[in-house]
PDB file of C-alpha atoms in Angstrom:
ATOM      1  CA  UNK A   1     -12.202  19.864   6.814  1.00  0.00           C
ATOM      2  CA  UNK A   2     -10.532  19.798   3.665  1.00  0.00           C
ATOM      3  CA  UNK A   3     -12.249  19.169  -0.161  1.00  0.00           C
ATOM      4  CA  UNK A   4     -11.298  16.491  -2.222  1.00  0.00           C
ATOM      5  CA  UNK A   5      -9.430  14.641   0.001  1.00  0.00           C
ATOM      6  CA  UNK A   6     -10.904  11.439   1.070  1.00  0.00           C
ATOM      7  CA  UNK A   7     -11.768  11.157   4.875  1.00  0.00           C
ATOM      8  CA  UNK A   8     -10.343   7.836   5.961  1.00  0.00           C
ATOM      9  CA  UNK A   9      -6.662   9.555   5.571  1.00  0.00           C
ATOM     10  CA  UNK A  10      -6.398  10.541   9.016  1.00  0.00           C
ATOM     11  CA  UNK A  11      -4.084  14.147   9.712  1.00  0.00           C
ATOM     12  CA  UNK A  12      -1.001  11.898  10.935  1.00  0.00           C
ATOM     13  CA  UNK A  13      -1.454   9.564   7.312  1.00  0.00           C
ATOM     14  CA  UNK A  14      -2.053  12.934   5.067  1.00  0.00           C
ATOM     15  CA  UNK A  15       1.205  14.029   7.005  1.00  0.00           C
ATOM     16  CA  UNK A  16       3.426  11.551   6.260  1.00  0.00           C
ATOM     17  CA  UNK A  17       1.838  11.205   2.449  1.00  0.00           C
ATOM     18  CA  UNK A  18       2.810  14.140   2.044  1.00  0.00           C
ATOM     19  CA  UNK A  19       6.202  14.324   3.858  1.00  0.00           C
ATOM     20  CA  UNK A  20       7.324  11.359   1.592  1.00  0.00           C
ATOM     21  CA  UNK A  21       9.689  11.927  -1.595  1.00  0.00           C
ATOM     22  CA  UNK A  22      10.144  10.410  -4.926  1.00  0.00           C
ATOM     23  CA  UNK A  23      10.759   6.626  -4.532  1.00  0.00           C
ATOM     24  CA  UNK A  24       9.768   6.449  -0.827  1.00  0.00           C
ATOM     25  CA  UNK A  25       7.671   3.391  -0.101  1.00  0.00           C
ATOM     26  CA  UNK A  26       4.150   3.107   1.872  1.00  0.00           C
ATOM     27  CA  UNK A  27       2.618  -0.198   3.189  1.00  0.00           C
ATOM     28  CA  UNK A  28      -0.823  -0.794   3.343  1.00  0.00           C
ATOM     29  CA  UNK A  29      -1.322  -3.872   5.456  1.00  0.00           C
ATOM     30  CA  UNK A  30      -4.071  -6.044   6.963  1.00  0.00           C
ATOM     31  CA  UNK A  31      -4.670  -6.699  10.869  1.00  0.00           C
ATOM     32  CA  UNK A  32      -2.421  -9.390  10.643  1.00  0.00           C
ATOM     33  CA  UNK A  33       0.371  -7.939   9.686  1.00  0.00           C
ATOM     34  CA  UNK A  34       3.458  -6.966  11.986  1.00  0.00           C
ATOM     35  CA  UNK A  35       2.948  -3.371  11.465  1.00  0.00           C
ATOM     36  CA  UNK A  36       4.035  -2.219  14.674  1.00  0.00           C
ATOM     37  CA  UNK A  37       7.144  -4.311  14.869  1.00  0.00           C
ATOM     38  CA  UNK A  38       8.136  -3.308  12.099  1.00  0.00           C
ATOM     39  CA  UNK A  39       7.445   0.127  11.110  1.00  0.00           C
ATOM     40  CA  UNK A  40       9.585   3.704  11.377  1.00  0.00           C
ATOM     41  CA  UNK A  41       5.757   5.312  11.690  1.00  0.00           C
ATOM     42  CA  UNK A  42       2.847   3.205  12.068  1.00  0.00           C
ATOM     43  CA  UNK A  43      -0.810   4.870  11.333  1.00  0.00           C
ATOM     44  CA  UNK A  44      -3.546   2.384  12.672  1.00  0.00           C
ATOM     45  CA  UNK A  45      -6.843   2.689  10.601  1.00  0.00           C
ATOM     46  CA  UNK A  46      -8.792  -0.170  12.466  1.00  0.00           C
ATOM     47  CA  UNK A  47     -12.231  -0.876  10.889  1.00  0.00           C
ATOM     48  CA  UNK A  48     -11.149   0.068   7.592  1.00  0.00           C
ATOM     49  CA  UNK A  49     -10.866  -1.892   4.682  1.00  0.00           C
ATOM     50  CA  UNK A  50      -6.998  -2.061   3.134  1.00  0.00           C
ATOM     51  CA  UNK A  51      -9.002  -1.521  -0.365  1.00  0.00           C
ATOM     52  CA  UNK A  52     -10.597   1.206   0.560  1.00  0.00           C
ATOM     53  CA  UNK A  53      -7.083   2.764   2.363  1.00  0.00           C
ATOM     54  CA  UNK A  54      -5.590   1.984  -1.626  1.00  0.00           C
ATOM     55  CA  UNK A  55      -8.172   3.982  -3.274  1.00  0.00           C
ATOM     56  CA  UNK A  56      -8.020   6.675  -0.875  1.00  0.00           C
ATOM     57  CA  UNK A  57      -4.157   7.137  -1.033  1.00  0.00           C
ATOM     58  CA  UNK A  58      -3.781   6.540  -4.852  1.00  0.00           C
ATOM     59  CA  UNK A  59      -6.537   9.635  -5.084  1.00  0.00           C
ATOM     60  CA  UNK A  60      -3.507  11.515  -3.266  1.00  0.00           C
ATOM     61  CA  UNK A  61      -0.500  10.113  -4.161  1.00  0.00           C
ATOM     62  CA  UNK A  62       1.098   9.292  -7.438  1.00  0.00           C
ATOM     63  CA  UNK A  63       2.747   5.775  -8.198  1.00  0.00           C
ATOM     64  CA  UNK A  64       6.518   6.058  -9.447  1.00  0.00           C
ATOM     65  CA  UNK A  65       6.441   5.631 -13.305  1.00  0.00           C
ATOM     66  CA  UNK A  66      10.060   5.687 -13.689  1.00  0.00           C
ATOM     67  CA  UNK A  67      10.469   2.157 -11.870  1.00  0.00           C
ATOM     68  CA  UNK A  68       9.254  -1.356 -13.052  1.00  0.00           C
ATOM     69  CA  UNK A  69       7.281  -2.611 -10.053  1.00  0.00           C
ATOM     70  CA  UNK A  70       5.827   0.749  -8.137  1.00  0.00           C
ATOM     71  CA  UNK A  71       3.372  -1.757  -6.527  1.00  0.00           C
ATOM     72  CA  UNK A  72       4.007  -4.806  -4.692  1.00  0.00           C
ATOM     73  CA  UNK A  73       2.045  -7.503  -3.116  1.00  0.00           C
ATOM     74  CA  UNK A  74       2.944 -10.847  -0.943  1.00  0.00           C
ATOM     75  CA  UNK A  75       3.241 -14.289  -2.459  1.00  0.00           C
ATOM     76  CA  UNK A  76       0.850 -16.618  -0.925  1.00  0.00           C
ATOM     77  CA  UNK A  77       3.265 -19.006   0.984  1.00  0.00           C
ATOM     78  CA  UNK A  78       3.718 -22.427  -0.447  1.00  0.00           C
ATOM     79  CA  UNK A  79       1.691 -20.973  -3.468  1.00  0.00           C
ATOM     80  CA  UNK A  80       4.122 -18.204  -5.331  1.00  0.00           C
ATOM     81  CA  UNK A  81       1.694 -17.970  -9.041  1.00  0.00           C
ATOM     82  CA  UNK A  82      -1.682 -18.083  -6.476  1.00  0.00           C
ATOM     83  CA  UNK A  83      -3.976 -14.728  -6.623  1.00  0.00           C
ATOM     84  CA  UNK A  84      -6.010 -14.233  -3.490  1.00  0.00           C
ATOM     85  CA  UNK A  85      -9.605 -12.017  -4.725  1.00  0.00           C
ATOM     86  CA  UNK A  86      -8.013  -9.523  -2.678  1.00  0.00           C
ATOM     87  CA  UNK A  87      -5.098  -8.958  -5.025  1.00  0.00           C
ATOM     88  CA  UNK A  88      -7.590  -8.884  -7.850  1.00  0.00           C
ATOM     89  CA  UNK A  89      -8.971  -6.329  -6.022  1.00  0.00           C
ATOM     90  CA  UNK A  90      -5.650  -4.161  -5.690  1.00  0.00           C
ATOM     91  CA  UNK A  91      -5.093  -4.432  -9.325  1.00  0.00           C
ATOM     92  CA  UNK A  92      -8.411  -3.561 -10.429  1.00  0.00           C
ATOM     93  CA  UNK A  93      -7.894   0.031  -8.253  1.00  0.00           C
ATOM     94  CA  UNK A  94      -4.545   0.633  -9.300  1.00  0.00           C
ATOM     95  CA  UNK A  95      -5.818   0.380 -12.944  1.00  0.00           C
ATOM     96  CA  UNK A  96      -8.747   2.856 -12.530  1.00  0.00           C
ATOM     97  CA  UNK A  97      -7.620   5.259  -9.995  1.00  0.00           C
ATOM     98  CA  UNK A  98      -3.168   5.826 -10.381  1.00  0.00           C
ATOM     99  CA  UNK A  99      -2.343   8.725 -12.327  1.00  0.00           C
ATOM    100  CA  UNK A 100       0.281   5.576 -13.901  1.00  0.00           C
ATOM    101  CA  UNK A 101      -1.400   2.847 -13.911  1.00  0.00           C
ATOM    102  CA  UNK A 102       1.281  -0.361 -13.633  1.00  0.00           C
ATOM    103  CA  UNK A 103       1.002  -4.254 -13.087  1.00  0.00           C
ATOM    104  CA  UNK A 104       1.452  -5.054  -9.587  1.00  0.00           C
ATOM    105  CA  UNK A 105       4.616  -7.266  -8.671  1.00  0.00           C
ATOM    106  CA  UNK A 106       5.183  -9.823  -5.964  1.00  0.00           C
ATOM    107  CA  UNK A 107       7.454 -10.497  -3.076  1.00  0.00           C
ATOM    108  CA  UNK A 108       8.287 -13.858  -0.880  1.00  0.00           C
ATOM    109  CA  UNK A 109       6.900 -13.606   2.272  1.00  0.00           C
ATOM    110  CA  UNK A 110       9.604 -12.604   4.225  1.00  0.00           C
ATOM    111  CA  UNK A 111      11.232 -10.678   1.499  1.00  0.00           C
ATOM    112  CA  UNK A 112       8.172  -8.288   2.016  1.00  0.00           C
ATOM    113  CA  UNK A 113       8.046  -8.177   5.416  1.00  0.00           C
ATOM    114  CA  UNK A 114      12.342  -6.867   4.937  1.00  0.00           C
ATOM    115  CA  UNK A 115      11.165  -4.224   2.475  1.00  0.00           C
ATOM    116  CA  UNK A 116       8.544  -3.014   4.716  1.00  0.00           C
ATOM    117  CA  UNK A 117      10.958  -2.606   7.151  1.00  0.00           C
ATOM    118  CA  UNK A 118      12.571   0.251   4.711  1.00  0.00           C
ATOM    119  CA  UNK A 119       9.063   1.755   4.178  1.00  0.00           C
ATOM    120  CA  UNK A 120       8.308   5.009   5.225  1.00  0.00           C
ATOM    121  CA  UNK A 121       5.392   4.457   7.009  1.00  0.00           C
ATOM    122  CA  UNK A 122       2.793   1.217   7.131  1.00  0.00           C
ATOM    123  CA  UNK A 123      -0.996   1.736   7.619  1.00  0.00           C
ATOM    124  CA  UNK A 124      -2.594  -1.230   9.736  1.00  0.00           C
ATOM    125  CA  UNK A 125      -6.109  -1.159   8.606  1.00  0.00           C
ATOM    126  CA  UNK A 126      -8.919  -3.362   9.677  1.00  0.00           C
ATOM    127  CA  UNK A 127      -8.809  -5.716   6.483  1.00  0.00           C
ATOM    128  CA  UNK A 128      -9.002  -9.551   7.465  1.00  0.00           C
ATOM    129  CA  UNK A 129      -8.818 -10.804   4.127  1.00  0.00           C
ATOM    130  CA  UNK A 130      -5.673 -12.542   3.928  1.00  0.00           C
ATOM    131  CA  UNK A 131      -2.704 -11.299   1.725  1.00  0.00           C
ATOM    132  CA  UNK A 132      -4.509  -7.656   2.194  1.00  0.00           C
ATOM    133  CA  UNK A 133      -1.079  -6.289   2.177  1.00  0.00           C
ATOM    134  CA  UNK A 134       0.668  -4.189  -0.449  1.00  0.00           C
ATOM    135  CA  UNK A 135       3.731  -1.582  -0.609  1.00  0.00           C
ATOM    136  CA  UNK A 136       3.223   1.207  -3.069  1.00  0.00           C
ATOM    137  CA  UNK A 137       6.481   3.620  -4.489  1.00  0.00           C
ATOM    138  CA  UNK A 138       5.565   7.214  -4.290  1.00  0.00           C
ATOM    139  CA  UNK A 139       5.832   8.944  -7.714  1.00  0.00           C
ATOM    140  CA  UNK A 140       6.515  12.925  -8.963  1.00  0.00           C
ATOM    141  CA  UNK A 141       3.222  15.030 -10.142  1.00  0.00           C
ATOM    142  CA  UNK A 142       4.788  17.083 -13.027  1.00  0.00           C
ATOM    143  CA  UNK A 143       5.112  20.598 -13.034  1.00  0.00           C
TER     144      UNK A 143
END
C-alpha cells in the first residue's frame, strides 16, 4: 500500500503514469470506446467511473501548461458546439483538482480516435455515459 495515492490506479496504470514524459498523452475512455484496438498499452478499469479515473490521475499527474489544449474531449457527432453532462463533469474536475487548471478542447470523432492512437496508454473504465472519453497531455512538476 502506498499513501496518498488514490486506489483505483492500479500498479500497471501508476506504471505507465509514471513512465510517461513531458507532452505524452493518456486516454481515459468509456466502455464503448475502441480501447483495445487501438491502444500501445491498454489498462482496463471495468466498474469504474471515467470521472472518477480523471480525478484520480490529475491527483498524480500534472496537465502540460506550456500547450493550449492539455485536455481534450470528443465532439458529439452531428452536434460539434453540444456538451454532454459528462463533459461538464470533466471540466468541473480539471478546474478543482490540475495543478494548471485549462479549458478543455474538442476533437471530431474520428480525429480523436487518430490521436488516441498516438497516446501512450488508454484506460477503458466502466463509464457508460456517452462521450465519457477524454485525452489528457502530461505536464512537468517544477523543481
Amino acid at each position: 500500500m502506498l499513501r496518498n495515492i488514490p486506489g483505483i490506479l492500479s500498479p500497471d496504470l501508476l506504471h505507465s503514469l509514471r513512465a510517461m514524459g513531458h507532452g505524452d498523452t493518456i486516454v481515459i475512455a468509456d466502455a464503448n470506446f475502441p480501447a483495445t484496438a487501438l491502444a500501445q498499452r491498454c489498462h482496463r478499469l471495468d466498474g469504474i467511473k471515467a470521472t472518477d479515473v480523471l480525478e484520480a490521475v490529475l491527483r498524480v499527474m500534472p496537465l502540460d501548461s506550456f500547450v493550449p489544449d492539455p485536455a481534450l474531449v470528443m465532439e458529439v457527432v452531428d452536434d460539434p458546439i453540444a456538451v454532454p453532462p459528462i463533459v461538464v463533469e470533466f471540466q468541473d474536475i480539471i478546474t478543482n483538482t490540475a495543478d494548471a487548471p485549462a479549458r478543455l478542447g474538442r476533437l471530431e470523432r474520428f480525429a480523436f480516435y487518430e490521436r488516441a492512437k498516438s497516446a501512450f496508454a488508454i484506460v477503458q473504465t466502466g463509464e457508460t455515459r456517452l462521450y465519457g472519453n477524454i485525452i489528457l497531455k502530461k505536464g512537468v512538476i517544477a523543481p
